[in-house]
């Protein structure tokens, strides 16, 4: 696979081909996923839960994110590497710039930040300094204690309209990508149509420009034993990790995943 760039992603959006993203935390899975055609590898702070065994993403540090980013870089075969800024790593502008720089130096091609329009100034400053940004909206796990749990966001029309406006504001600030988590499928479609940058969904229906899943979820691995509504276990049908990842890529590209049952209504 030729190296995936922002130009690549914009081209996929323009021609209507779905973008495939998958979380990844080490070199071996990076090689396997990128060779299977996964275009974006996300070093998510989800590693706090699936690798470290925490009950949320909050304990993860910038140093841990940098370590796993460097691991993924060594195994990657052309995918774009996106790394989360973990909890409170962007509490101030100075922290945002310094921590983003550390993750880019570790091997990230893009930084992902959670939040809404309040992120605009940080995104503008990062973009000016050559750091592409993915803005993560909807259910943002770092705000789980504000939300009162892992709940679908945007079901009320006022909140939905605000999310559309926030998406436009973040694009205007310089966000190169949006990620929508656990929002009604109809709202995700509205946001995807309202912005010109690619939109990736997880629990956001099939009309976004691409999809992401947590690697462990799509392989049927879970510490809790619970499977989120938006997840499909691709390992169950194939019994082989490389084939399961390839099947995920194929299903997203063919718009066979996510199906209606994987989405949420308003």
Tab-separated table of N, CA, C and O in Angstrom, residues 10-59:
chain	number	residue	atom	x	y	z
A	10	UNK	N	-8.734	12.600	1.416
A	10	UNK	CA	-9.656	13.526	0.760
A	10	UNK	C	-10.122	12.948	-0.568
A	10	UNK	O	-11.297	13.075	-0.943
A	11	UNK	N	-9.212	12.292	-1.274
A	11	UNK	CA	-9.577	11.664	-2.539
A	11	UNK	C	-10.585	10.540	-2.354
A	11	UNK	O	-11.513	10.389	-3.163
A	12	UNK	N	-10.422	9.746	-1.286
A	12	UNK	CA	-11.369	8.675	-1.012
A	12	UNK	C	-12.752	9.247	-0.708
A	12	UNK	O	-13.764	8.714	-1.176
A	13	UNK	N	-12.803	10.328	0.060
A	13	UNK	CA	-14.096	10.963	0.359
A	13	UNK	C	-14.751	11.457	-0.927
A	13	UNK	O	-15.948	11.239	-1.156
A	14	UNK	N	-13.972	12.106	-1.783
A	14	UNK	CA	-14.525	12.706	-2.992
A	14	UNK	C	-15.081	11.656	-3.954
A	14	UNK	O	-16.087	11.899	-4.625
A	15	UNK	N	-14.431	10.490	-4.002
A	15	UNK	CA	-14.940	9.467	-4.921
A	15	UNK	C	-15.891	8.482	-4.253
A	15	UNK	O	-16.374	7.541	-4.885
A	16	UNK	N	-16.177	8.720	-2.955
A	16	UNK	CA	-17.167	7.892	-2.276
A	16	UNK	C	-16.678	6.531	-1.831
A	16	UNK	O	-17.485	5.656	-1.528
A	17	UNK	N	-15.354	6.345	-1.752
A	17	UNK	CA	-14.815	5.073	-1.252
A	17	UNK	C	-14.588	5.178	0.253
A	17	UNK	O	-13.978	6.132	0.734
A	18	UNK	N	-15.077	4.195	0.993
A	18	UNK	CA	-14.990	4.236	2.447
A	18	UNK	C	-13.548	4.110	2.938
A	18	UNK	O	-12.740	3.368	2.357
A	19	UNK	N	-13.252	4.816	4.011
A	19	UNK	CA	-11.933	4.807	4.647
A	19	UNK	C	-11.975	3.819	5.813
A	19	UNK	O	-12.940	3.791	6.572
A	20	UNK	N	-10.924	3.035	5.972
A	20	UNK	CA	-10.874	2.025	7.030
A	20	UNK	C	-9.833	2.406	8.070
A	20	UNK	O	-8.656	2.598	7.759
A	21	UNK	N	-10.284	2.504	9.323
A	21	UNK	CA	-9.404	2.788	10.457
A	21	UNK	C	-9.569	1.673	11.482
A	21	UNK	O	-10.664	1.105	11.619
A	22	UNK	N	-8.496	1.355	12.175
A	22	UNK	CA	-8.528	0.324	13.217
A	22	UNK	C	-7.544	0.723	14.305
A	22	UNK	O	-6.469	1.239	14.004
A	23	UNK	N	-7.913	0.489	15.564
A	23	UNK	CA	-6.939	0.770	16.613
A	23	UNK	C	-5.789	-0.230	16.538
A	23	UNK	O	-5.944	-1.354	16.057
A	24	UNK	N	-4.633	0.199	17.005
A	24	UNK	CA	-3.437	-0.632	16.940
A	24	UNK	C	-2.471	-0.131	18.004
A	24	UNK	O	-2.387	1.074	18.265
A	25	UNK	N	-1.742	-1.055	18.618
A	25	UNK	CA	-0.905	-0.663	19.748
A	25	UNK	C	0.514	-1.241	19.684
A	25	UNK	O	1.326	-0.942	20.557
A	26	UNK	N	0.806	-2.076	18.675
A	26	UNK	CA	2.150	-2.664	18.617
A	26	UNK	C	2.588	-2.900	17.172
A	26	UNK	O	1.812	-2.734	16.227
A	27	UNK	N	3.851	-3.296	17.012
A	27	UNK	CA	4.441	-3.418	15.678
A	27	UNK	C	3.844	-4.570	14.881
A	27	UNK	O	3.593	-4.440	13.673
A	28	UNK	N	3.617	-5.702	15.512
A	28	UNK	CA	3.124	-6.877	14.792
A	28	UNK	C	1.731	-6.637	14.221
A	28	UNK	O	1.454	-6.934	13.054
A	29	UNK	N	0.838	-6.100	15.041
A	29	UNK	CA	-0.511	-5.815	14.545
A	29	UNK	C	-0.481	-4.670	13.531
A	29	UNK	O	-1.296	-4.632	12.609
A	30	UNK	N	0.442	-3.722	13.683
A	30	UNK	CA	0.562	-2.642	12.705
A	30	UNK	C	0.901	-3.207	11.331
A	30	UNK	O	0.321	-2.803	10.313
A	31	UNK	N	1.838	-4.124	11.287
A	31	UNK	CA	2.210	-4.755	10.018
A	31	UNK	C	1.023	-5.525	9.442
A	31	UNK	O	0.690	-5.400	8.254
A	32	UNK	N	0.364	-6.317	10.278
A	32	UNK	CA	-0.756	-7.137	9.817
A	32	UNK	C	-1.895	-6.277	9.285
A	32	UNK	O	-2.439	-6.539	8.205
A	33	UNK	N	-2.258	-5.241	10.029
A	33	UNK	CA	-3.389	-4.397	9.642
A	33	UNK	C	-3.087	-3.572	8.401
A	33	UNK	O	-3.916	-3.476	7.489
A	34	UNK	N	-1.910	-2.978	8.355
A	34	UNK	CA	-1.585	-2.132	7.194
A	34	UNK	C	-1.448	-2.981	5.933
A	34	UNK	O	-1.870	-2.555	4.846
A	35	UNK	N	-0.911	-4.175	6.054
A	35	UNK	CA	-0.805	-5.046	4.890
A	35	UNK	C	-2.169	-5.559	4.435
A	35	UNK	O	-2.349	-5.921	3.267
A	36	UNK	N	-3.146	-5.560	5.342
A	36	UNK	CA	-4.502	-5.986	4.995
A	36	UNK	C	-5.304	-4.872	4.341
A	36	UNK	O	-6.440	-5.098	3.909
A	37	UNK	N	-4.739	-3.658	4.302
A	37	UNK	CA	-5.424	-2.556	3.645
A	37	UNK	C	-6.051	-1.541	4.572
A	37	UNK	O	-6.767	-0.642	4.118
A	38	UNK	N	-5.801	-1.653	5.878
A	38	UNK	CA	-6.288	-0.632	6.808
A	38	UNK	C	-5.529	0.663	6.526
A	38	UNK	O	-4.292	0.690	6.572
A	39	UNK	N	-6.261	1.725	6.229
A	39	UNK	CA	-5.620	2.965	5.801
A	39	UNK	C	-5.168	3.857	6.953
A	39	UNK	O	-4.259	4.674	6.784
A	40	UNK	N	-5.805	3.696	8.121
A	40	UNK	CA	-5.464	4.528	9.266
A	40	UNK	C	-5.355	3.658	10.513
A	40	UNK	O	-6.285	2.923	10.849
A	41	UNK	N	-4.217	3.749	11.194
A	41	UNK	CA	-3.991	3.030	12.444
A	41	UNK	C	-4.123	4.026	13.583
A	41	UNK	O	-3.402	5.029	13.619
A	42	UNK	N	-5.043	3.763	14.486
A	42	UNK	CA	-5.287	4.661	15.613
A	42	UNK	C	-4.686	4.100	16.885
A	42	UNK	O	-5.108	3.043	17.363
A	43	UNK	N	-3.681	4.790	17.424
A	43	UNK	CA	-3.195	4.442	18.747
A	43	UNK	C	-4.128	5.153	19.714
A	43	UNK	O	-3.945	6.330	20.036
A	44	UNK	N	-5.169	4.456	20.125
A	44	UNK	CA	-6.187	5.049	20.969
A	44	UNK	C	-5.822	4.953	22.439
A	44	UNK	O	-5.141	4.006	22.862
A	45	UNK	N	-6.311	5.920	23.219
A	45	UNK	CA	-6.119	5.784	24.656
A	45	UNK	C	-6.987	4.653	25.214
A	45	UNK	O	-6.928	4.332	26.397
A	46	UNK	N	-7.749	4.010	24.316
A	46	UNK	CA	-8.433	2.751	24.649
A	46	UNK	C	-7.456	1.702	25.145
A	46	UNK	O	-7.853	0.729	25.787
A	47	UNK	N	-6.161	1.897	24.885
A	47	UNK	CA	-5.161	0.947	25.383
A	47	UNK	C	-5.204	0.867	26.907
A	47	UNK	O	-4.830	-0.156	27.500
A	48	UNK	N	-5.670	1.932	27.553
A	48	UNK	CA	-5.808	1.900	29.001
A	48	UNK	C	-6.771	0.826	29.472
A	48	UNK	O	-6.607	0.264	30.564
A	49	UNK	N	-7.754	0.525	28.635
A	49	UNK	CA	-8.752	-0.485	28.982
A	49	UNK	C	-8.360	-1.850	28.433
A	49	UNK	O	-8.309	-2.840	29.159
A	50	UNK	N	-8.047	-1.926	27.129
A	50	UNK	CA	-7.842	-3.247	26.510
A	50	UNK	C	-6.453	-3.828	26.773
A	50	UNK	O	-6.282	-5.053	26.761
A	51	UNK	N	-5.455	-2.984	27.025
A	51	UNK	CA	-4.111	-3.484	27.316
A	51	UNK	C	-3.777	-3.440	28.807
A	51	UNK	O	-3.166	-4.362	29.338
A	52	UNK	N	-4.170	-2.339	29.464
A	52	UNK	CA	-3.761	-2.138	30.853
A	52	UNK	C	-4.799	-2.614	31.866
A	52	UNK	O	-4.479	-2.744	33.052
A	53	UNK	N	-6.033	-2.813	31.421
A	53	UNK	CA	-7.061	-3.330	32.325
A	53	UNK	C	-7.759	-2.314	33.192
A	53	UNK	O	-8.465	-2.680	34.126
A	54	UNK	N	-7.605	-1.014	32.868
A	54	UNK	CA	-8.323	0.014	33.616
A	54	UNK	C	-9.805	0.000	33.240
A	54	UNK	O	-10.196	-0.553	32.209
A	55	UNK	N	-10.636	0.652	34.041
A	55	UNK	CA	-12.065	0.703	33.734
A	55	UNK	C	-12.443	1.945	32.933
A	55	UNK	O	-13.617	2.184	32.651
A	56	UNK	N	-11.452	2.758	32.556
A	56	UNK	CA	-11.677	3.908	31.686
A	56	UNK	C	-10.350	4.238	30.999
A	56	UNK	O	-9.317	3.609	31.272
A	57	UNK	N	-10.392	5.250	30.134
A	57	UNK	CA	-9.168	5.672	29.446
A	57	UNK	C	-8.378	6.710	30.245
A	57	UNK	O	-7.269	7.086	29.859
A	58	UNK	N	-8.909	7.166	31.354
A	58	UNK	CA	-8.353	8.325	32.053
A	58	UNK	C	-6.927	8.150	32.590
A	58	UNK	O	-6.168	9.113	32.630
A	59	UNK	N	-6.514	6.943	33.032
A	59	UNK	CA	-5.168	6.833	33.610
A	59	UNK	C	-4.011	6.897	32.602
A	59	UNK	O	-2.846	6.978	33.012
